[in-house]
Short mmCIF file of C-alpha atoms in Angstrom, two decimals:
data_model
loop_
_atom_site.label_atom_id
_atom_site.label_comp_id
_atom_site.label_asym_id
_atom_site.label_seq_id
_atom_site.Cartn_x
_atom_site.Cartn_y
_atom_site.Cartn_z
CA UNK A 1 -80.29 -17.12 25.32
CA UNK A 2 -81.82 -13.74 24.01
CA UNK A 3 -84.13 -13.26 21.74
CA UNK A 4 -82.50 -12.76 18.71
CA UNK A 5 -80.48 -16.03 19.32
CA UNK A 6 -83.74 -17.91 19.34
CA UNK A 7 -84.51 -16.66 15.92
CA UNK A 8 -81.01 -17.87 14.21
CA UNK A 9 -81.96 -21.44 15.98
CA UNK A 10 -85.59 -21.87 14.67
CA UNK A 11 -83.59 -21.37 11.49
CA UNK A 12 -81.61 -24.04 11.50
CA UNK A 13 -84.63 -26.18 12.81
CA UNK A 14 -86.54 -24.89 9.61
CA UNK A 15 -83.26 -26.04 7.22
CA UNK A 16 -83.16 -29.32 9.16
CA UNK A 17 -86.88 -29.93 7.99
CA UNK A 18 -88.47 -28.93 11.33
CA UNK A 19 -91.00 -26.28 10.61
CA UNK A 20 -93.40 -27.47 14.03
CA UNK A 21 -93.37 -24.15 15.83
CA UNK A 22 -95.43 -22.99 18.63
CA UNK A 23 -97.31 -20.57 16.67
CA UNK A 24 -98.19 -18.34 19.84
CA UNK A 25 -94.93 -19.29 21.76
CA UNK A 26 -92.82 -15.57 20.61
CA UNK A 27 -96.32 -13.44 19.80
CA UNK A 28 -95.73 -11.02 22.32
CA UNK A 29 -92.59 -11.35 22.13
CA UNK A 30 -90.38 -8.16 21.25
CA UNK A 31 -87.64 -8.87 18.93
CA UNK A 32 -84.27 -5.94 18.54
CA UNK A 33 -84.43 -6.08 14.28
CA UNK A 34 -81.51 -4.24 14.04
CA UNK A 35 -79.42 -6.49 16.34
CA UNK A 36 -81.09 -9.35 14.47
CA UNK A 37 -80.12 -7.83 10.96
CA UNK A 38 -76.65 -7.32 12.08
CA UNK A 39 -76.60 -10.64 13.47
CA UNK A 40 -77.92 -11.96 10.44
CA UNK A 41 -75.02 -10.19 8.38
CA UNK A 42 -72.49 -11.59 10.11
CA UNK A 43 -73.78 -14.96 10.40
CA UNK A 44 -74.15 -14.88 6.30
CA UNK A 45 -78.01 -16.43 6.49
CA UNK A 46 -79.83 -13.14 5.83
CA UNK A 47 -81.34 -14.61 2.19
CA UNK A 48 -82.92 -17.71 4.48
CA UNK A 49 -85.40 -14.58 6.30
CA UNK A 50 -86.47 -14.28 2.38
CA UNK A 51 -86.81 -17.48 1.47
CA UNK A 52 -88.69 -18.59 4.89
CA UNK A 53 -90.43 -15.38 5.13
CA UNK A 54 -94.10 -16.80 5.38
CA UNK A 55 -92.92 -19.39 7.82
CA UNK A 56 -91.12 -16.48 10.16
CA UNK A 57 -94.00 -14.10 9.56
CA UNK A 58 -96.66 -16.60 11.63
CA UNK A 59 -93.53 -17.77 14.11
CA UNK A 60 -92.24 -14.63 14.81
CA UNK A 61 -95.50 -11.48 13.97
CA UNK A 62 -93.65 -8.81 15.56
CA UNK A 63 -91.25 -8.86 12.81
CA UNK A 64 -91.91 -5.94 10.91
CA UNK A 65 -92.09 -5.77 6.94
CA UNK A 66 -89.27 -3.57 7.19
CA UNK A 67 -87.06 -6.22 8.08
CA UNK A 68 -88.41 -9.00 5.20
CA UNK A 69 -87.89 -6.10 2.52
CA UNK A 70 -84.29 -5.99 3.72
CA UNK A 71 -83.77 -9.70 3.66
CA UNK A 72 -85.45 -9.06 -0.09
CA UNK A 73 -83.22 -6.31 -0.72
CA UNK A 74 -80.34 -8.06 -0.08
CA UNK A 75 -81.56 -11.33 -1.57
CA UNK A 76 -81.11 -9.63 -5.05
CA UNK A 77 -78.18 -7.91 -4.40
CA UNK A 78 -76.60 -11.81 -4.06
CA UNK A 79 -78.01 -12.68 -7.04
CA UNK A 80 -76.67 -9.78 -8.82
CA UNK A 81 -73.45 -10.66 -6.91
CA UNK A 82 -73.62 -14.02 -8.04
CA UNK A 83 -74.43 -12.90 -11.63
CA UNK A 84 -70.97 -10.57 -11.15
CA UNK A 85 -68.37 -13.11 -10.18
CA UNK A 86 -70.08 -15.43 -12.68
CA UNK A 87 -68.58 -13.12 -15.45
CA UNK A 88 -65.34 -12.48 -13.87
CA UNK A 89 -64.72 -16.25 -13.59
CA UNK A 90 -65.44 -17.48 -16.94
CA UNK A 91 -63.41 -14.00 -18.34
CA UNK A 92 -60.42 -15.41 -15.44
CA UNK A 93 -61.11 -19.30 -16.52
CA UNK A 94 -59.84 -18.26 -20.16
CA UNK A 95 -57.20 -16.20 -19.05
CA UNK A 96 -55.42 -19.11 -17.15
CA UNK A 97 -56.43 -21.47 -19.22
CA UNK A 98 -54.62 -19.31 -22.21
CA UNK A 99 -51.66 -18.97 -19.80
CA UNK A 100 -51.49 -22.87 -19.23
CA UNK A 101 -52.15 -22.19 -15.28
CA UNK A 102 -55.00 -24.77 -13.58
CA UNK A 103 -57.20 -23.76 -10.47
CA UNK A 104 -59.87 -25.05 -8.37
CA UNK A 105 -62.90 -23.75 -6.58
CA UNK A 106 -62.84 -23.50 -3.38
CA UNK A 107 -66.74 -22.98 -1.24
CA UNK A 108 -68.54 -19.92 -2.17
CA UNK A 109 -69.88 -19.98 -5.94
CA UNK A 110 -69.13 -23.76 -6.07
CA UNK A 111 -71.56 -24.04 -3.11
CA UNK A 112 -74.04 -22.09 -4.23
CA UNK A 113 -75.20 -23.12 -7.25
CA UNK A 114 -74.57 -26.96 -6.24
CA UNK A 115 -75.87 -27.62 -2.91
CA UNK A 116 -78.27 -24.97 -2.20
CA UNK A 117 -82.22 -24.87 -3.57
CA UNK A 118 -81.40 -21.83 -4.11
CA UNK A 119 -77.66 -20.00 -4.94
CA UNK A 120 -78.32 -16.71 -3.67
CA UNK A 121 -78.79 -18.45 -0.34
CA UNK A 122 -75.43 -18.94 -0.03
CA UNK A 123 -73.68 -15.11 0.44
CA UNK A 124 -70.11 -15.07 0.14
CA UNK A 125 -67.88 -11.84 0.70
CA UNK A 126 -65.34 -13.27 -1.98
CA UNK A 127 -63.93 -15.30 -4.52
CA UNK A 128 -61.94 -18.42 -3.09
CA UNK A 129 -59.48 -19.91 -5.89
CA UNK A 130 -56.95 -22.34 -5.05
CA UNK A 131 -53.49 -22.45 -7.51
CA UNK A 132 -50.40 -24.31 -7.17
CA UNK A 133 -47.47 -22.58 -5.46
CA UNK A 134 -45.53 -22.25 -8.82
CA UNK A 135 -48.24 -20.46 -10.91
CA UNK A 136 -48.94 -17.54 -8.07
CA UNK A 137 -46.50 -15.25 -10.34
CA UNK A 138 -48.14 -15.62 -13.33
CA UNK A 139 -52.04 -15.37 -11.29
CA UNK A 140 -50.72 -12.10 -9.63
CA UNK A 141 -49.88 -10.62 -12.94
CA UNK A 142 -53.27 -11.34 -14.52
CA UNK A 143 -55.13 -9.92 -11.74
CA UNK A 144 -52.88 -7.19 -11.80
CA UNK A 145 -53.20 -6.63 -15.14
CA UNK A 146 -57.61 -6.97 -15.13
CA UNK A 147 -57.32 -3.82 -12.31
CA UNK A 148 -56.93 -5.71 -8.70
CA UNK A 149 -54.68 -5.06 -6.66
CA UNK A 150 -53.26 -7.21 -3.22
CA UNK A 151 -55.15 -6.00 -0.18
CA UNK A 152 -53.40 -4.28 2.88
CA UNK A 153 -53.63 -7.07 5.65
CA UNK A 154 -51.54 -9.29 7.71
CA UNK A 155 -49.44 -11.09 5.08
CA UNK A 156 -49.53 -7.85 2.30
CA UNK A 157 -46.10 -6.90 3.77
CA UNK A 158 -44.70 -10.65 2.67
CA UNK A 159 -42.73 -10.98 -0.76
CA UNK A 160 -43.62 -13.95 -2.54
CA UNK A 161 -40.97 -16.12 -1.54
CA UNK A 162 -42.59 -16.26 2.07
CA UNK A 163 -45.95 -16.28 0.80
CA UNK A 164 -45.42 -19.87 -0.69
CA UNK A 165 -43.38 -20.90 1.89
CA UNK A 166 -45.66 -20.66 4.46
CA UNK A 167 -48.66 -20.94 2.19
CA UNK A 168 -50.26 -17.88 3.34
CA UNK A 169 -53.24 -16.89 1.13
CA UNK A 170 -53.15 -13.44 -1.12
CA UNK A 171 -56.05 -11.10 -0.94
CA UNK A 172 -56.93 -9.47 -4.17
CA UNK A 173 -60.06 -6.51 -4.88
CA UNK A 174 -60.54 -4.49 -7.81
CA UNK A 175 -63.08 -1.25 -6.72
CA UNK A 176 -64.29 -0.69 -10.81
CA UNK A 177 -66.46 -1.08 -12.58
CA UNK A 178 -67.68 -2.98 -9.18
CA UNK A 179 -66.23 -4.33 -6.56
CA UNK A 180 -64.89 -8.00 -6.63
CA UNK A 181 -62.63 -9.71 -3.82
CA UNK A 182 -60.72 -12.69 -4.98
CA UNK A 183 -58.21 -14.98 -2.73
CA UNK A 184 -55.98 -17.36 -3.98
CA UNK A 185 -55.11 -19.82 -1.74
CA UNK A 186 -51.80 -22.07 -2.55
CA UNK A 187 -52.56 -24.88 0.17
CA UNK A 188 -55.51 -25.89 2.10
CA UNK A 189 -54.21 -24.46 5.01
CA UNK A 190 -50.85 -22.70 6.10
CA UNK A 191 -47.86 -24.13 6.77
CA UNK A 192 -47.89 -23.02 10.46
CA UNK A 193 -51.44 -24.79 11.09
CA UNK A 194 -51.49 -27.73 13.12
CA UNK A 195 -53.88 -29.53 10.31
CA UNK A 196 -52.13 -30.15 7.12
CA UNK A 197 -53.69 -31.44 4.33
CA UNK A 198 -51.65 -33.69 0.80
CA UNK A 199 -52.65 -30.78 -1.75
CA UNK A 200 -51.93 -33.00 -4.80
CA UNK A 201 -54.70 -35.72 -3.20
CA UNK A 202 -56.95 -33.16 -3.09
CA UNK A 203 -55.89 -31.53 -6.52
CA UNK A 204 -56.28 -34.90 -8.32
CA UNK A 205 -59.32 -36.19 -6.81
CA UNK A 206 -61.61 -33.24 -8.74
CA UNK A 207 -64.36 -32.72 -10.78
CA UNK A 208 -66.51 -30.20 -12.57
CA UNK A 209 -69.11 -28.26 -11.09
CA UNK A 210 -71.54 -26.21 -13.50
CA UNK A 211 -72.43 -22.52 -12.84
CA UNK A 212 -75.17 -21.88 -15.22
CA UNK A 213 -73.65 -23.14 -18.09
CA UNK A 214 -70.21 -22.65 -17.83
CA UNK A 215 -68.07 -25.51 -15.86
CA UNK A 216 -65.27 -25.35 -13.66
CA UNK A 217 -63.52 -27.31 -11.46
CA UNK A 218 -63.45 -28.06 -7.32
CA UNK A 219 -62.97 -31.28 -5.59
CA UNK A 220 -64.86 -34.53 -5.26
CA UNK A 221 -67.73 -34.27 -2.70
CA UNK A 222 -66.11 -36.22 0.06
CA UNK A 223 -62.49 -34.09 -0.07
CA UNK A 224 -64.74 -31.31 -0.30
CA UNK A 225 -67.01 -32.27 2.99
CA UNK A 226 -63.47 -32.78 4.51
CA UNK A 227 -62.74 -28.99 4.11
CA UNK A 228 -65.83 -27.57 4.93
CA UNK A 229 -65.20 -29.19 8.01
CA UNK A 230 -62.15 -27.63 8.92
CA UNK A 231 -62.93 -24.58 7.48
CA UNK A 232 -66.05 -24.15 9.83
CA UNK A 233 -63.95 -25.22 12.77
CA UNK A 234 -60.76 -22.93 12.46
CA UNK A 235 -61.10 -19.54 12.93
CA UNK A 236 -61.47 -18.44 16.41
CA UNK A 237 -64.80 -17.08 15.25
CA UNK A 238 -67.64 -18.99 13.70
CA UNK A 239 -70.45 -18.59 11.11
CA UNK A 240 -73.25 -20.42 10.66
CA UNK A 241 -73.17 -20.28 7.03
CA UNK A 242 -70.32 -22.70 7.21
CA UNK A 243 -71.71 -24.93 9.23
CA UNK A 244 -74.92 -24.38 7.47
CA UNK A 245 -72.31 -25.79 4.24
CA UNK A 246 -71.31 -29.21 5.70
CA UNK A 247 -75.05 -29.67 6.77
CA UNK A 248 -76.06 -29.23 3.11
CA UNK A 249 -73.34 -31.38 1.86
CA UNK A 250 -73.69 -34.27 3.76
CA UNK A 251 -77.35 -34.48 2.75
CA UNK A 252 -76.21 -34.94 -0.83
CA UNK A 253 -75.07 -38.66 -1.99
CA UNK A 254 -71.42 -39.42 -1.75
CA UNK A 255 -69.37 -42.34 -0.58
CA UNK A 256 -69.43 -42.10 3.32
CA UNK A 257 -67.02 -44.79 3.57
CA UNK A 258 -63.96 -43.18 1.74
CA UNK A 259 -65.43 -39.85 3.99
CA UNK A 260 -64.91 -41.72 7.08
CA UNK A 261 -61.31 -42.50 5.69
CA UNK A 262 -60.69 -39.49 5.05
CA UNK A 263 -62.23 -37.86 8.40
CA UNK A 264 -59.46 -40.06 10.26
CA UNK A 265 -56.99 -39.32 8.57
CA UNK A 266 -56.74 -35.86 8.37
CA UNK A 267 -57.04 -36.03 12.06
CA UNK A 268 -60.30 -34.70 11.81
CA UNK A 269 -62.47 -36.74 14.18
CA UNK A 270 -63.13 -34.33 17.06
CA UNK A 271 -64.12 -31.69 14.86
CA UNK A 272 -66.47 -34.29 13.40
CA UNK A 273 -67.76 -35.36 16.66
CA UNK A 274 -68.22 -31.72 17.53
CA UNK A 275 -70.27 -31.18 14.45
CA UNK A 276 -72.51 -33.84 15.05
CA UNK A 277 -73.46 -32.93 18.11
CA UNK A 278 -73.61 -28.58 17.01
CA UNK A 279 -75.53 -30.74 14.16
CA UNK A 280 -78.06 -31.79 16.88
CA UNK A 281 -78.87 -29.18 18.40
CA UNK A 282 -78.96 -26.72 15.29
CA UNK A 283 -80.44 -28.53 13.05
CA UNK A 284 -82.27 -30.40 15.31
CA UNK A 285 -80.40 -33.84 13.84
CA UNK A 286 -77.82 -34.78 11.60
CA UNK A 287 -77.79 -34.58 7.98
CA UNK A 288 -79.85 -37.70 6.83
CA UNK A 289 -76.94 -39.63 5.37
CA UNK A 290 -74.49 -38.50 7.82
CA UNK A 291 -75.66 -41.19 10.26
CA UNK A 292 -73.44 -43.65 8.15
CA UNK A 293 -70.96 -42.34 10.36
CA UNK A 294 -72.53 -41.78 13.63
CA UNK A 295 -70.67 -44.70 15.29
CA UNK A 296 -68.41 -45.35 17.85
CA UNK A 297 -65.22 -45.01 16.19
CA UNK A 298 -65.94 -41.49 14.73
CA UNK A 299 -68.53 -40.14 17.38
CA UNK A 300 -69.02 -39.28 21.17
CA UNK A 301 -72.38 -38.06 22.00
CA UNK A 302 -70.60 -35.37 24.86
CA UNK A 303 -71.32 -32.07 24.34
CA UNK A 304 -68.02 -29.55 24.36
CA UNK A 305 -68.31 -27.27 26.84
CA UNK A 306 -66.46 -24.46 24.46
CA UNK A 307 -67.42 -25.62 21.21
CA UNK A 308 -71.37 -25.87 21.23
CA UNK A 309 -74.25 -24.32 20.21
CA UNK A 310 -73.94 -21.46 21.82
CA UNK A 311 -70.59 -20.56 21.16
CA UNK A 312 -71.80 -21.40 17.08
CA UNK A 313 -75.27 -18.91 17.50
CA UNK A 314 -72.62 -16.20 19.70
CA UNK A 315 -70.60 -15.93 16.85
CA UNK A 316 -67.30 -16.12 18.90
CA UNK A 317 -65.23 -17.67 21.63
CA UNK A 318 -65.10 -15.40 24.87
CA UNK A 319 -61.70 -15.28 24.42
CA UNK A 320 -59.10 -12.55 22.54
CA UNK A 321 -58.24 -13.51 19.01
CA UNK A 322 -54.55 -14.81 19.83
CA UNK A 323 -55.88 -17.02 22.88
CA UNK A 324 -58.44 -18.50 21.06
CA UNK A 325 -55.83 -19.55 18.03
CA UNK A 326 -54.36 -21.61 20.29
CA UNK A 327 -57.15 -23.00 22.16
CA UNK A 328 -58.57 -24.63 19.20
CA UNK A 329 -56.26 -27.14 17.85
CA UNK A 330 -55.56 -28.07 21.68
CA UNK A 331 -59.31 -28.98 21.24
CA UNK A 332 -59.43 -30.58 18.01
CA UNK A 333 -56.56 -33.02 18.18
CA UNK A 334 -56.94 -36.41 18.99
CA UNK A 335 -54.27 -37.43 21.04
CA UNK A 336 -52.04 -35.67 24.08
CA UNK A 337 -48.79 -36.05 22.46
CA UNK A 338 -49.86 -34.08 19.40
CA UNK A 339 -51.18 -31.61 21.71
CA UNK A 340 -47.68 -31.06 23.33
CA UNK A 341 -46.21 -30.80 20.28
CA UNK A 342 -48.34 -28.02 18.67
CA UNK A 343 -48.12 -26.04 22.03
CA UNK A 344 -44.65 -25.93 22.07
CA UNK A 345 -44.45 -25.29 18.40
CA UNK A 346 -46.89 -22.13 19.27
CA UNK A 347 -44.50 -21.30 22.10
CA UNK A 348 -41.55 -22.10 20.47
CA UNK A 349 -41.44 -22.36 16.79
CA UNK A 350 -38.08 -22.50 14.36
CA UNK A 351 -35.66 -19.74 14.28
CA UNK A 352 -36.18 -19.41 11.11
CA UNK A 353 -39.61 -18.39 11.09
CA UNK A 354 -38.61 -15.62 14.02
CA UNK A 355 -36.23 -14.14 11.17
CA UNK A 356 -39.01 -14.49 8.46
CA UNK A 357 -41.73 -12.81 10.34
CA UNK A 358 -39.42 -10.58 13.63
CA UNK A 359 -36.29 -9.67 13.09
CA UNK A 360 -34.07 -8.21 10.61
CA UNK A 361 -33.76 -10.38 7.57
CA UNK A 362 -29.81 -10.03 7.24
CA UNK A 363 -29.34 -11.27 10.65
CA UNK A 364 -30.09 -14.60 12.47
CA UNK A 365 -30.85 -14.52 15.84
CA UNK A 366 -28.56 -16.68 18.51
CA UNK A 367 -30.36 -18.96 21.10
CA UNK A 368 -30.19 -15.90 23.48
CA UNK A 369 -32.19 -13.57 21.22
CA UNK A 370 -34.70 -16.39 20.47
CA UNK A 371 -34.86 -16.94 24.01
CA UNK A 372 -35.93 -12.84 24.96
CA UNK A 373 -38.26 -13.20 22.08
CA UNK A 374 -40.23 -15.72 22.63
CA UNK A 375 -40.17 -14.89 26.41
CA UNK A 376 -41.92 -11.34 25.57
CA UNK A 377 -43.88 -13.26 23.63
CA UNK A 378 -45.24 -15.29 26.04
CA UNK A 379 -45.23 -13.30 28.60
CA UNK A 380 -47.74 -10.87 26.42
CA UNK A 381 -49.76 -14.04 26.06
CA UNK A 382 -50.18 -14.76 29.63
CA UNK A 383 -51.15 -11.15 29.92
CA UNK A 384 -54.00 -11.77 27.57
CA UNK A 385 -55.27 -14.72 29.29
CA UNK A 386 -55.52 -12.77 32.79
#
């Protein structure tokens, strides 16, 4: 592990409580700060170099000042960040409201200024809002109208009929008078996702969270543990920010019981395992309630040999972004069958989703066109893997 890697972990030890270092143990020891500030970005924790800055100044001396004035610097442009999308939600909240549409808050702000010490610990790169399917006409024209407009990615080519069908999120930014990124999200996850999640549990099983004084709404603590979870856990990247989140959470009171429940039945018991154990050996131990549930029935003290540590402080899977798609719900579900059936879904998913997203949308492809596609498909997929 180099260097810089050893930094991000006495990190976590330091938000796990553990501040016991070897004061001597990295004196000498010469530390890249501009791999570690880039690392830091991308990882999301560069306000924790602020906040911890005596304690990393003793463990770590070769750090220059340079390098604490930029985790300053940056400390206070999240706050004014913070301060930004403060005013843009309560000016949105009224706008909906006035427009009959309801929303919820997903991670982010919510976090921040709830389970943080401080909120401009938590850095966010947007604004996560989560609508029901039927209001994302009247949502696009507000934004629209307040100067954002829908971001050129993957699912900007989509009209809105396949948008809701497949629950794919829509990227917003407006670049004046500042720039503000806002997604709204009509499901938990897409419809093409192995984990699926009842929205309208979810929806109904909210509450208010304040942001200064103003109050909006997100879920219950133990639906929202349950998608911090699987949102750390689902990308074929990681950040530690996010698992940084469910550590937080779980350290606040909630009812661990109707967690647990919830854990199993979203399928979501490796990826709990998993983050015990990442839990461990970030952290140093598991969130001090969290042990509620470190039983037999919801936890196996094996390490993964892809999904560890090191694969959360690298930042990625040593694989190509389409490979490690599918490698992670083969990891994450519980049982074989359901493993066979999401890997032949991936292989071989419904014709009509091969006329949604490859073909011309006036023509339906017979079996034997399905059959060349898919076999290109795959065959490009094997090519990856080599």
């Amino acid at each position: 592990m180099d260097i810089e890697k050893h930094v991000l972990l006495q990190l976590c030890r330091l938000i796990g409580g553990n501040s016991d270092f070897e004061p001597d143990l990295y004196a000498n020891v010469k530390i890249d700060e501009e791999k570690l500030y880039q690392t830091c970005l991308y990882h999301q924790v560069l306000p924790f170099f602020y906040y911890f800055r005596d304690i990393f100044r003793k463990s770590f001396p070769s750090l220059s000042q340079d390098f604490f004035s930029k985790a300053k610097n940056y400390s206070i442009f999240n706050t004014t960040r913070l301060m930004v999308y403060e005013n843009f939600l309560i000016e949105f909240d009224q706008q909906v409201s006035n427009a009959g549409i309801d929303y919820r808050l997903l991670k982010g702000i919510a976090l921040a200024f709830e389970i943080y010490e401080e909120p401009y610990l938590r850095t966010f790169g947007d604004l996560d809002i989560l609508i029901l399917p039927d209001s994302l006409e009247i949502v696009n024209e507000l934004l629209l109208q307040n100067g954002y407009f829908i971001c050129e990615d993957l699912y900007s080519a989509f009209p809105t009929e396949i948008i809701k069908k497949y629950s794919f999120a829509r990227h917003y930014i407006r670049k004046k008078p500042s720039i503000l990124a806002v997604d709204v999200h009509l499901n938990l996850s897409g419809k093409l996702h192995p984990f699926q999640f009842d929205l309208m549990e979810f929806w109904n099983n909210s509450r208010d969270v304040e942001i200064n004084e103003s109050k909006f709404r997100t879920f219950n603590k133990e639906y929202t543990t349950v998608y911090l979870l699987y949102h750390a856990f689902k990308h074929y990247y990681f950040k530690l920010i996010w698992i940084i989140d469910v550590y937080e959470i779980l350290s606040d009171d909630m009812d661990f019981d109707k967690l647990g429940k919830l854990i199993i039945k979203y399928n979501l018991v490796k990826m709990w395992n998993v983050f015990l154990n990442i839990s461990r050996d970030l952290f140093g131990r598991i969130p001090g309630n969290a042990d509620i549930l470190d039983e037999k029935k919801y936890h196996s003290l094996k390490r993964h040999r892809i999904i560890n540590k090191d694969s959360m402080l690298r930042g990625v899977l040593p694989y190509s972004p389409s490979i490690g798609r599918i490698i992670l719900p083969l990891i994450y579900l519980p049982s074989f069958l359901q493993k066979v059936r999401y890997l032949l879904r991936q292989l071989f998913p419904p014709k009509d989703a091969i006329r949604d997203f490859y073909v011309n949308k006036s023509i339906m492809p017979d079996w034997s066109d399905y059959l060349k596609l898919r076999t290109k498909a795959i065959l490009e997929l094997i090519h990856h893997v080599k």
